[in-house]
mmCIF file of C-alpha atoms and ligand atoms in Angstrom:
data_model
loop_
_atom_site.group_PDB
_atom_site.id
_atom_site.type_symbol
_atom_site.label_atom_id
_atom_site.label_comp_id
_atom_site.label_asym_id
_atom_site.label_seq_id
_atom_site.Cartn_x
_atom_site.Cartn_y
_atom_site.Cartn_z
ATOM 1 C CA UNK U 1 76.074 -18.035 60.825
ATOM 2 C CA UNK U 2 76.069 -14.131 60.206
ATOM 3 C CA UNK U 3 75.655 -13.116 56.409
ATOM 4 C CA UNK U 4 78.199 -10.887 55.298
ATOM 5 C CA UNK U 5 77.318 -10.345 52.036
ATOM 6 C CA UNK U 6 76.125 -6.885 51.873
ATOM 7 C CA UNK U 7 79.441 -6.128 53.018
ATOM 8 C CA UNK U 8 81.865 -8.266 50.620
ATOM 9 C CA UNK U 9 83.833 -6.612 48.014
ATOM 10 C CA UNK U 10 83.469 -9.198 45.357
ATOM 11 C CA UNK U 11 86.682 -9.150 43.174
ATOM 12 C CA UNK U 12 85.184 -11.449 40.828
ATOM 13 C CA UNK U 13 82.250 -8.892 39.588
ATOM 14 C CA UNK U 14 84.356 -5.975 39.441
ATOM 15 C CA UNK U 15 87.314 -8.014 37.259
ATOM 16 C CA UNK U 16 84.061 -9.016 34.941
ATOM 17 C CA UNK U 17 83.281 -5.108 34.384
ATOM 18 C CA UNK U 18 86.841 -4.366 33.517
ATOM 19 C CA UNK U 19 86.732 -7.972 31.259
ATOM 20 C CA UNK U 20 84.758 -6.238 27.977
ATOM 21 C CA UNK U 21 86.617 -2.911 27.660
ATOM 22 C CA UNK U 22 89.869 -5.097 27.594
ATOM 23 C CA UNK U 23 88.216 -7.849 25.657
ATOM 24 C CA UNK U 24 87.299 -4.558 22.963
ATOM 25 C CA UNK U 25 90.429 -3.158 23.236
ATOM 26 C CA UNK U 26 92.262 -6.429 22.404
ATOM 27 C CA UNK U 27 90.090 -6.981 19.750
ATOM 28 C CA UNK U 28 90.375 -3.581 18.323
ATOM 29 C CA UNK U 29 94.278 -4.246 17.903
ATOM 30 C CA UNK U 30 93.513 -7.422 16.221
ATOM 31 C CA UNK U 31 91.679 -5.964 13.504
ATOM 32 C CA UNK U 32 94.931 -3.353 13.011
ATOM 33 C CA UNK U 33 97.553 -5.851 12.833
ATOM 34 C CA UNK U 34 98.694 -6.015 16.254
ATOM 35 C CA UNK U 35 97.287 -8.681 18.193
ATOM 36 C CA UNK U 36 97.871 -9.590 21.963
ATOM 37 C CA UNK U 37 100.027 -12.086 22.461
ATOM 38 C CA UNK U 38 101.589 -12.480 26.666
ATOM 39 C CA UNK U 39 104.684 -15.100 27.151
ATOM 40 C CA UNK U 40 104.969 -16.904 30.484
ATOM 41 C CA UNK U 41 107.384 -18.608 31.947
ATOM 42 C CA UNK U 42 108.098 -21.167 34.879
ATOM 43 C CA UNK U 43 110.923 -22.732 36.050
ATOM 44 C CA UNK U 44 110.835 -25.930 38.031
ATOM 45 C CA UNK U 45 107.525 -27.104 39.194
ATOM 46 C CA UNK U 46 105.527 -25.286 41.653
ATOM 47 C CA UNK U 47 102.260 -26.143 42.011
ATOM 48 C CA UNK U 48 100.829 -22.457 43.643
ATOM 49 C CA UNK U 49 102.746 -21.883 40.060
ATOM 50 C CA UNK U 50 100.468 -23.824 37.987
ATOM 51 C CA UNK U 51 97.764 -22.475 39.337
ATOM 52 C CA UNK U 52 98.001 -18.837 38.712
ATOM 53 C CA UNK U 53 98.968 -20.195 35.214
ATOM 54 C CA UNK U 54 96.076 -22.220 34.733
ATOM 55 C CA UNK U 55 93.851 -18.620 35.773
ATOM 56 C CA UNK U 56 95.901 -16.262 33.909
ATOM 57 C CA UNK U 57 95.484 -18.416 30.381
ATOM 58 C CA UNK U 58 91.745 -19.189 31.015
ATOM 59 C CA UNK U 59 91.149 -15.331 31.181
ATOM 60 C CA UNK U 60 93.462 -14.891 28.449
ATOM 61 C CA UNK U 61 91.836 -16.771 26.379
ATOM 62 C CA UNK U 62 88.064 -15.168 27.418
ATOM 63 C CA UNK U 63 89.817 -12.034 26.524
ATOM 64 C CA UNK U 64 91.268 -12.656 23.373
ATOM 65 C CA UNK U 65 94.522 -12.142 24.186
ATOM 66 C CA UNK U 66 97.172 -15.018 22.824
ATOM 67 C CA UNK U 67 98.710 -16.912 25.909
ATOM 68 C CA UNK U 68 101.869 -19.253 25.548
ATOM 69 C CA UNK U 69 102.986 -20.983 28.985
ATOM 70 C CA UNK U 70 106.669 -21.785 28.857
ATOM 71 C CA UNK U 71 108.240 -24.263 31.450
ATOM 72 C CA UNK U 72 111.829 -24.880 31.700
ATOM 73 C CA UNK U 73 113.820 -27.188 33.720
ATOM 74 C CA UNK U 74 115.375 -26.298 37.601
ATOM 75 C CA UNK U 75 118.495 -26.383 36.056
ATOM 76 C CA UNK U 76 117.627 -23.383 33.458
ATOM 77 C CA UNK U 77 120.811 -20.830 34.293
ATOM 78 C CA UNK U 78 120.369 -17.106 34.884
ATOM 79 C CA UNK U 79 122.655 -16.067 31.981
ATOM 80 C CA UNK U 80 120.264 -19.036 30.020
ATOM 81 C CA UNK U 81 116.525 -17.240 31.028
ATOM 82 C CA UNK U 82 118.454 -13.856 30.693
ATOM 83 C CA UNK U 83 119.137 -14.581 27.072
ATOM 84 C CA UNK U 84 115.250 -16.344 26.664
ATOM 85 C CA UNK U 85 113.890 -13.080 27.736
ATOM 86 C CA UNK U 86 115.907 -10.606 25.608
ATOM 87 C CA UNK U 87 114.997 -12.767 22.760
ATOM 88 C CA UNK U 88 111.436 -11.768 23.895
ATOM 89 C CA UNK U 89 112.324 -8.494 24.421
ATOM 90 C CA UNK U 90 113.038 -8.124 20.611
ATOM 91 C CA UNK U 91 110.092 -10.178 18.812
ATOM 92 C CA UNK U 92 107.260 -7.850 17.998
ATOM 93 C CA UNK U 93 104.887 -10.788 17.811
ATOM 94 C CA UNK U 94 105.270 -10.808 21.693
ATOM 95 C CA UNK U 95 103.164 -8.165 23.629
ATOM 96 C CA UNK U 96 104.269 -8.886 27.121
ATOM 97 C CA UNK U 97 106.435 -11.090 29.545
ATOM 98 C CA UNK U 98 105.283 -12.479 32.633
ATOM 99 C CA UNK U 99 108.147 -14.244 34.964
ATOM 100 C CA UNK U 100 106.328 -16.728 37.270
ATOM 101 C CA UNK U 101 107.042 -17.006 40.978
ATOM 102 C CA UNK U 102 108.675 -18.537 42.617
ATOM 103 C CA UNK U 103 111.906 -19.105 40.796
ATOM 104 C CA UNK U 104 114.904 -21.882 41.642
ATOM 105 C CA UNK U 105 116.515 -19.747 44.688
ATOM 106 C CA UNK U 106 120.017 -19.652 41.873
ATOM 107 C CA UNK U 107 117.974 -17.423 40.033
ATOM 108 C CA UNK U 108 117.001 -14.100 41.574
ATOM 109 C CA UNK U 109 113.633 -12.688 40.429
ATOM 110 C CA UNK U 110 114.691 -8.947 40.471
ATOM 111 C CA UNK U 111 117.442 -9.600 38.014
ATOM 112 C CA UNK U 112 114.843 -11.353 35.719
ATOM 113 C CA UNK U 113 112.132 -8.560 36.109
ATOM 114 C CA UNK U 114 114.801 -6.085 35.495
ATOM 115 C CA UNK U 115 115.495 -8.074 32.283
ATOM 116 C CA UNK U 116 112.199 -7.401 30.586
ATOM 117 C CA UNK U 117 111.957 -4.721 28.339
ATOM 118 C CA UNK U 118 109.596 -2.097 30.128
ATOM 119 C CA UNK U 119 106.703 -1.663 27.307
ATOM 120 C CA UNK U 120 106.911 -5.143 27.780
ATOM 121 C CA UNK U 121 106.256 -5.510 31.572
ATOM 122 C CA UNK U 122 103.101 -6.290 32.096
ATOM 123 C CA UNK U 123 103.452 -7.051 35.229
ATOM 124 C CA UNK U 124 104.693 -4.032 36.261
ATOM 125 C CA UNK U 125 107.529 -4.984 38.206
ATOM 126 C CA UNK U 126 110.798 -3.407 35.983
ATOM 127 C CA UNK U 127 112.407 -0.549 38.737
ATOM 128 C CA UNK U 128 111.299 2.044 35.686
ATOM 129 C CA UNK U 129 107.448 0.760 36.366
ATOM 130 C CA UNK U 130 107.738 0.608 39.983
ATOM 131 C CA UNK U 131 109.460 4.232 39.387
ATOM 132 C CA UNK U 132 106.546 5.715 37.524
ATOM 133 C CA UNK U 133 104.344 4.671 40.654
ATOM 134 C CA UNK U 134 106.460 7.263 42.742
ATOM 135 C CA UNK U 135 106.056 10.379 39.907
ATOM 136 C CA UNK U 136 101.904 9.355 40.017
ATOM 137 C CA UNK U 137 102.378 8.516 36.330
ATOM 138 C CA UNK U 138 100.634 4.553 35.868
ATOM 139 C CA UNK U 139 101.325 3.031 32.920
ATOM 140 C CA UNK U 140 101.982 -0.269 33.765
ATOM 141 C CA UNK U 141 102.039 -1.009 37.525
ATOM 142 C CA UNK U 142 102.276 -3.651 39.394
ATOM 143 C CA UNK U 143 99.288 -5.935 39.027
ATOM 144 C CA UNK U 144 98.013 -6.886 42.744
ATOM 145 C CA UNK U 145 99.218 -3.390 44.201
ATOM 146 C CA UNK U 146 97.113 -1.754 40.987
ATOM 147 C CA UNK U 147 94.117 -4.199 41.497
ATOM 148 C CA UNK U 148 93.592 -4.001 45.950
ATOM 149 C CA UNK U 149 93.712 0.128 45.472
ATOM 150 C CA UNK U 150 91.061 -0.132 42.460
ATOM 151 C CA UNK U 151 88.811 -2.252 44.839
ATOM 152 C CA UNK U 152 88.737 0.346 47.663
ATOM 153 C CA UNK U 153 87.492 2.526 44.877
ATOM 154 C CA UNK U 154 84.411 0.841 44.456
ATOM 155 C CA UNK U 155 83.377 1.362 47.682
ATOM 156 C CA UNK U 156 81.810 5.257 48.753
ATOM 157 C CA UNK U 157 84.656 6.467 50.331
ATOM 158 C CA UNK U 158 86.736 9.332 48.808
ATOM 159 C CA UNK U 159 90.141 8.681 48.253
ATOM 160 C CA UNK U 160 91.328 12.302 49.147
ATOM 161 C CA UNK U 161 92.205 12.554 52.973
ATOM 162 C CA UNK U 162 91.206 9.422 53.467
ATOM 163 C CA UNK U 163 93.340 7.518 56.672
ATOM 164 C CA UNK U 164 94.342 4.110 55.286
ATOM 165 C CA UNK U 165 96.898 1.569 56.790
ATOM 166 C CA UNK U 166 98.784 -0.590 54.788
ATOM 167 C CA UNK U 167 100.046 -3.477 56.750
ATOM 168 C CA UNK U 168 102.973 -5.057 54.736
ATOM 169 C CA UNK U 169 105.777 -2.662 52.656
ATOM 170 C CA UNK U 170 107.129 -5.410 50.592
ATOM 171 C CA UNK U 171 108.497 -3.529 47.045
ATOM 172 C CA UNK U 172 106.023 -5.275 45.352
ATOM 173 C CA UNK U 173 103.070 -5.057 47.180
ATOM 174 C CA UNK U 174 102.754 -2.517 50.172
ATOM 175 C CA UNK U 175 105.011 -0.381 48.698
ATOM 176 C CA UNK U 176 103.337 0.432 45.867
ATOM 177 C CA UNK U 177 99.857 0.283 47.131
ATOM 178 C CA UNK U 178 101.365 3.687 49.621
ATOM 179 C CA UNK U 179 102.405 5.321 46.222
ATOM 180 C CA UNK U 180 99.348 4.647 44.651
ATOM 181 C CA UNK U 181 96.800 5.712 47.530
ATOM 182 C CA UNK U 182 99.222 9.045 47.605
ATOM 183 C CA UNK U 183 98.922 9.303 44.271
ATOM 184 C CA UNK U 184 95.217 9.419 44.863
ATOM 185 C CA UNK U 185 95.511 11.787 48.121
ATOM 186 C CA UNK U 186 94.970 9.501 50.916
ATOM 187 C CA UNK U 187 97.120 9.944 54.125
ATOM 188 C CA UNK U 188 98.862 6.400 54.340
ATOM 189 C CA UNK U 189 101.095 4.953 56.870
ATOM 190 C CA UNK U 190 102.735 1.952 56.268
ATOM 191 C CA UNK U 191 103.159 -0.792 59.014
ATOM 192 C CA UNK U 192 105.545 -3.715 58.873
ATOM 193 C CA UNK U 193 106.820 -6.382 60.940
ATOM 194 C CA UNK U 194 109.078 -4.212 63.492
ATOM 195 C CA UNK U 195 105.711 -1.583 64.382
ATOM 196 C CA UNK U 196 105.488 -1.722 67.606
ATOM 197 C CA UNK U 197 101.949 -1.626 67.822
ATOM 198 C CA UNK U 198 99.754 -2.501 64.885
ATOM 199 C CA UNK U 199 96.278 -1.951 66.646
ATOM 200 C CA UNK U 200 96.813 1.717 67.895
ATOM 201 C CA UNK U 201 97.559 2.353 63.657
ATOM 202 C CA UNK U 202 94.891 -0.074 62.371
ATOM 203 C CA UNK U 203 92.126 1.032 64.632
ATOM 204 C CA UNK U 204 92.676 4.678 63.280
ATOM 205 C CA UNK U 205 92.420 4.336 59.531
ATOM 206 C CA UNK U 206 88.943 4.303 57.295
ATOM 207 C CA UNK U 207 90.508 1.693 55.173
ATOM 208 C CA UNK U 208 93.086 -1.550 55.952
ATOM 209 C CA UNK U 209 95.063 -2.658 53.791
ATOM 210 C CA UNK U 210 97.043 -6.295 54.336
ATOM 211 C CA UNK U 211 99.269 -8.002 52.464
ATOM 212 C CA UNK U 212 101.630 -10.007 54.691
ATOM 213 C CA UNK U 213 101.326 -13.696 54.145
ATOM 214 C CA UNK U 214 100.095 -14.392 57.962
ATOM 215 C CA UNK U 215 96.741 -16.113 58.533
ATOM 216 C CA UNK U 216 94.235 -14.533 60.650
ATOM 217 C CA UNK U 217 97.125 -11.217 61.452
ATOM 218 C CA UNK U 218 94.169 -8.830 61.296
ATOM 219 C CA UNK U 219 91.083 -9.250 63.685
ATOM 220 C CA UNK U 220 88.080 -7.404 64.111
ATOM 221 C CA UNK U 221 89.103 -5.641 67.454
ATOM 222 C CA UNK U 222 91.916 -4.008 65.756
ATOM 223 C CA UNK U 223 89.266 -2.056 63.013
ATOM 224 C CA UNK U 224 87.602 1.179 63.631
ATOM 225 C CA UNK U 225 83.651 0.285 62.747
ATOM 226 C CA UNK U 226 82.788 0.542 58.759
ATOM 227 C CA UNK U 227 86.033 0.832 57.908
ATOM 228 C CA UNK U 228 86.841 -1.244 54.351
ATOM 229 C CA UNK U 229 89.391 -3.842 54.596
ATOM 230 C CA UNK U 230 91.196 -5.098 51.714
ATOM 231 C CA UNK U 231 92.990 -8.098 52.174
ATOM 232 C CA UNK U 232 95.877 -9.287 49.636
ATOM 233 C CA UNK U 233 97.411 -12.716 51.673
ATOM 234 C CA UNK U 234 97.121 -15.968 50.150
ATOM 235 C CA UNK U 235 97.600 -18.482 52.651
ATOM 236 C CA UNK U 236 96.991 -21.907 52.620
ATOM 237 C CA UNK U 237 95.883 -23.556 55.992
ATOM 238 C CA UNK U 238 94.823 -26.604 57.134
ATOM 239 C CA UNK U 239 91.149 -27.004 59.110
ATOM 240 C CA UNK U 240 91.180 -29.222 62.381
ATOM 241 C CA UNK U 241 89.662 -32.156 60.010
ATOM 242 C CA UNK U 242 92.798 -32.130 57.357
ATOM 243 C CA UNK U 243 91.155 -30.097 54.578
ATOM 244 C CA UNK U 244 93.613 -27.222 53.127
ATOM 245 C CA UNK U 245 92.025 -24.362 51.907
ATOM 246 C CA UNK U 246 92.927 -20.489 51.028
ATOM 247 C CA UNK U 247 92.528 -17.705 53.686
ATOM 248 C CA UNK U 248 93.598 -14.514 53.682
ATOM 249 C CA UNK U 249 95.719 -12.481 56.376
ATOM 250 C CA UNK U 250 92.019 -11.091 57.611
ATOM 251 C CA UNK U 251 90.416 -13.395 60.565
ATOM 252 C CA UNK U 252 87.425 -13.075 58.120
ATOM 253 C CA UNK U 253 84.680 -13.455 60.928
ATOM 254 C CA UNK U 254 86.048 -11.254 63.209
ATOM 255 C CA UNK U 255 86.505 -8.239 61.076
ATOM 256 C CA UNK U 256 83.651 -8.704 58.771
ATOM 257 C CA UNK U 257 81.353 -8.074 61.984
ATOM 258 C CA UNK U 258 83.259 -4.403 62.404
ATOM 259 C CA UNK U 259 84.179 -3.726 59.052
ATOM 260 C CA UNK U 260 81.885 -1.461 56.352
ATOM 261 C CA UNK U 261 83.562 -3.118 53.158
ATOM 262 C CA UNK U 262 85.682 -6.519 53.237
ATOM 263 C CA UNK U 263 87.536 -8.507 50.432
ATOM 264 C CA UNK U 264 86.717 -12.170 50.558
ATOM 265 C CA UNK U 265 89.745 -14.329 50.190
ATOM 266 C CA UNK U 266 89.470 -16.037 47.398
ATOM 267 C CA UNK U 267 87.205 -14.041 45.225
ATOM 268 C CA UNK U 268 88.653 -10.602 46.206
ATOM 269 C CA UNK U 269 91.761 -9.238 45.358
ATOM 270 C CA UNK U 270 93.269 -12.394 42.966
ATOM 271 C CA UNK U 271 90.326 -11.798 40.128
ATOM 272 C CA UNK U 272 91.055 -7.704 40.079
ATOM 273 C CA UNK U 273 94.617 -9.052 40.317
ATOM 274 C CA UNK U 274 94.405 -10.924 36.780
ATOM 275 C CA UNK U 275 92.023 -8.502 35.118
ATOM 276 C CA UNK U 276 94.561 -5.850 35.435
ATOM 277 C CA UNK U 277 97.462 -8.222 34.254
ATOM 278 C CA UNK U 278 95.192 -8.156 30.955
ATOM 279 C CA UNK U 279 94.643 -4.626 30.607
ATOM 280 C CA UNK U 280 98.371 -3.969 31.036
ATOM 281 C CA UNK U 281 98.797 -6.325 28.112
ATOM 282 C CA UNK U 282 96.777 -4.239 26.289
ATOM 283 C CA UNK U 283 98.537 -1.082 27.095
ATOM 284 C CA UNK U 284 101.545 -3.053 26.387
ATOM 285 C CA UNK U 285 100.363 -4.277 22.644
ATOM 286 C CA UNK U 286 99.513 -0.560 22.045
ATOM 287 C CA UNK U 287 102.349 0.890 23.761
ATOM 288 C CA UNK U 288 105.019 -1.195 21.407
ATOM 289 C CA UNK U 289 102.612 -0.694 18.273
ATOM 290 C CA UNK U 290 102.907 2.987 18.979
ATOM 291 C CA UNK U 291 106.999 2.738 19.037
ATOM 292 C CA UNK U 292 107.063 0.868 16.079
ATOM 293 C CA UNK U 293 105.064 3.009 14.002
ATOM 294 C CA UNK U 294 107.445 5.741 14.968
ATOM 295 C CA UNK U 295 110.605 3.801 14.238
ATOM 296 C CA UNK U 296 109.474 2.411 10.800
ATOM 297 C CA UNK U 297 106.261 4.317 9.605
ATOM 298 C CA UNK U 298 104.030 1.335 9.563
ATOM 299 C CA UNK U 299 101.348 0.095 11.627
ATOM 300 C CA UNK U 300 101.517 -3.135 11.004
ATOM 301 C CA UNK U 301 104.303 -5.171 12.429
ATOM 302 C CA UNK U 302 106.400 -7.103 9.953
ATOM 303 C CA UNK U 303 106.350 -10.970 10.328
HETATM 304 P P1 NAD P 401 106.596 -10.319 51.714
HETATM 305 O O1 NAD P 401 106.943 -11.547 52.478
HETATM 306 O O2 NAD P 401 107.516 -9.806 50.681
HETATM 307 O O3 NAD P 401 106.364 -9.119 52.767
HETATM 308 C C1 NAD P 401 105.671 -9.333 53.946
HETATM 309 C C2 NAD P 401 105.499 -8.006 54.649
HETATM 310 O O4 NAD P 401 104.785 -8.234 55.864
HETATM 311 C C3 NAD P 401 106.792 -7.317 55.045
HETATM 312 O O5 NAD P 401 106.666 -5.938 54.804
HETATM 313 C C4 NAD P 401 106.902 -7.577 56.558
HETATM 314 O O6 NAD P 401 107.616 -6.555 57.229
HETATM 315 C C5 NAD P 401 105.448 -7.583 56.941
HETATM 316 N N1 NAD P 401 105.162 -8.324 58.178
HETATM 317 C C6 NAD P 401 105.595 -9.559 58.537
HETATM 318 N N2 NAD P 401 105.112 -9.886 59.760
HETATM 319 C C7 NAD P 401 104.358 -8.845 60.179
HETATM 320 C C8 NAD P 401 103.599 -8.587 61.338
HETATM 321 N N3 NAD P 401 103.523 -9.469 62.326
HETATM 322 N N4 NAD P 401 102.959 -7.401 61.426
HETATM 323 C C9 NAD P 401 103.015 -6.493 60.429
HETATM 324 N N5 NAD P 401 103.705 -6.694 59.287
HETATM 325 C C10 NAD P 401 104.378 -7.857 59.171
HETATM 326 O O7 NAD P 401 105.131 -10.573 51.167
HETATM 327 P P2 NAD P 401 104.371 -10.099 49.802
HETATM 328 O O8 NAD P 401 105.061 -10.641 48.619
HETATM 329 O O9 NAD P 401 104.056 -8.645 49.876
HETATM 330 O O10 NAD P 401 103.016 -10.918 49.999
HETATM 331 C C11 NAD P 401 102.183 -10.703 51.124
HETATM 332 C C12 NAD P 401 100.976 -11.602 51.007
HETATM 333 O O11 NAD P 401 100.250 -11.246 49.829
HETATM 334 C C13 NAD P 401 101.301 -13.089 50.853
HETATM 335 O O12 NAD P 401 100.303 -13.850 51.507
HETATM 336 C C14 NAD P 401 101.209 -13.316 49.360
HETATM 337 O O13 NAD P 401 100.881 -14.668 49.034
HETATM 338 C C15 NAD P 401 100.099 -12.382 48.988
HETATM 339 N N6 NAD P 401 100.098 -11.931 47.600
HETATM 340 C C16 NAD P 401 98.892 -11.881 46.987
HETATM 341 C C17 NAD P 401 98.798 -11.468 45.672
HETATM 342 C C18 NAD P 401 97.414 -11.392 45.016
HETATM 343 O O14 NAD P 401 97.296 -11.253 43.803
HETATM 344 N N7 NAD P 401 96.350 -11.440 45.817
HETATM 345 C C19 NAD P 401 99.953 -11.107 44.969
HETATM 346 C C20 NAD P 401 101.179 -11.096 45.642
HETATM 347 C C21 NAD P 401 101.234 -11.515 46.961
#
């Protein structure tokens, strides 16, 4: 079997450099009265769900940052988690709201986002977040679109003029990963499922981007050589003997042969992905301590 390595983008080292200045930073509004403290919450059981629960409080909790996992039942009501939220919105003790995927298909997830106070979005997904994306001005964006554009900066090339594809435009994702490399002063195009041919854009950009939820999508004969891939799908697939396991949307083989940079999946974008749902926590904590001290002329919240 070929080794790769020299060539992966490992998401899990670069999320442990970003780890101590957050881990500082958290502890830094500790000591002023102001700790972290992030508020999920689930409804019905999911067990992808779980999961990214299980991550997110585990490096919470390396961090420093306070973590409290809410589940309610399927039969929570919109009007019901509307109400939990604003409640959140309004308690200083809470730094930051994250609204688990999926949710019960009688609740709809942009009404929920929409509900969370914006210094309070730390997942970046309130329209005034995603809106600050378009006017280049990141405060708190969204987490995986945030993370995948900070990876391809780790590799040499330079941002400005750079060709990139993004394969994918959902709002969440591909969208904002176009703003962002803009932002930055790449020249971006944006493919989706109705391009009529994904290879003749691919095979022209430095650096892929692909984020589509489609196992083995990209393959190695639709790169130009060394460019970086980054690849944001999470699929699960089962191996001709029954084992399930996670892949990507990257045929991993195929492109790591052609490609200069590649994102394992897991280990790539999903660490970078949590890291930065931390340091918008942080931003968040400081964000509301700054408000706060302008409303009432103290620093320290008032239990
Ligand atoms: P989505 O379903 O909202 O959007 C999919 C996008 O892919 C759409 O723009 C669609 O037009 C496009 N598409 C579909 N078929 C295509 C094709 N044949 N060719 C080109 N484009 C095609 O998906 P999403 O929420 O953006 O998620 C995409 C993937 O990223 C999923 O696998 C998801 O699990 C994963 N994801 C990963 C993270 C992370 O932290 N790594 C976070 C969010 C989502």
């Amino acid at each position: 079997m070929t080794d790769f390595s020299h060539k992966l983008l490992d998401g899990r080292k670069i999320a442990a450099g970003m780890h101590d200045a957050i881990a500082n930073d958290a502890q830094a509004l500790k000591e002023v009265g102001w700790p972290v403290r992030l508020v999920s919450i689930a409804v019905g059981e999911s067990e992808p769900a779980a999961l990214y629960i299980r991550n997110q409080a585990r490096v919470a909790e390396k961090l420093g940052i306070a973590f409290e996992d809410r589940f309610y039942p399927e039969t929570t009501g919109a009007d019901e988690l509307t109400g939990i939220i604003q409640g959140l919105n309004l308690d200083p003790r809470v730094s930051g709201v994250i609204i688990q995927r999926p949710l019960p298909a009688h609740i709809q997830v942009r009404t929920m986002q929409r509900a969370v106070h914006p210094f309070k979005d730390v997942e970046g997904m309130h329209p005034s977040s995603i809106g600050d994306i378009v006017y280049n001005d990141l405060v708190m964006g969204p987490c995986t679109a945030v993370a995948a554009v900070e990876i391809l900066k780790t590799t040499a090339l330079q941002l400005e003029g750079l060709e990139v594809v993004v394969i994918g435009h959902s709002d969440i994702v591909g969208k904002p990963i176009a703003f962002l490399l803009m932002g930055a002063g790449a020249t971006v195009s944006v493919c989706h499922a109705l391009t009529r041919n994904l290879a003749v854009h691919s095979r022209a950009a430095d650096a892929v981007f692909v984020a589509v939820g489609k196992p083995g999508l990209l393959t190695g004969n639709m790169l130009k050589p060394g460019a970086a891939v980054i690849d944001i799908g999470i699929n699960q697939v089962t191996a001709p003997d029954g084992s399930v396991k996670v892949a990507g949307d990257a045929d991993f083989d195929s492109c790591a042969e052609v490609a200069g940079w590649i994102t394992p999946v897991p280990g790539g974008v999903g660490p970078v992905t949590v890291a930065t749902l931390m340091r918008n926590a942080v931003k968040a904590a400081s964000l509301q301590r700054s408000a706060y001290e302008r409303h009432f002329g103290a620093t320290e919240m008032v239990r």
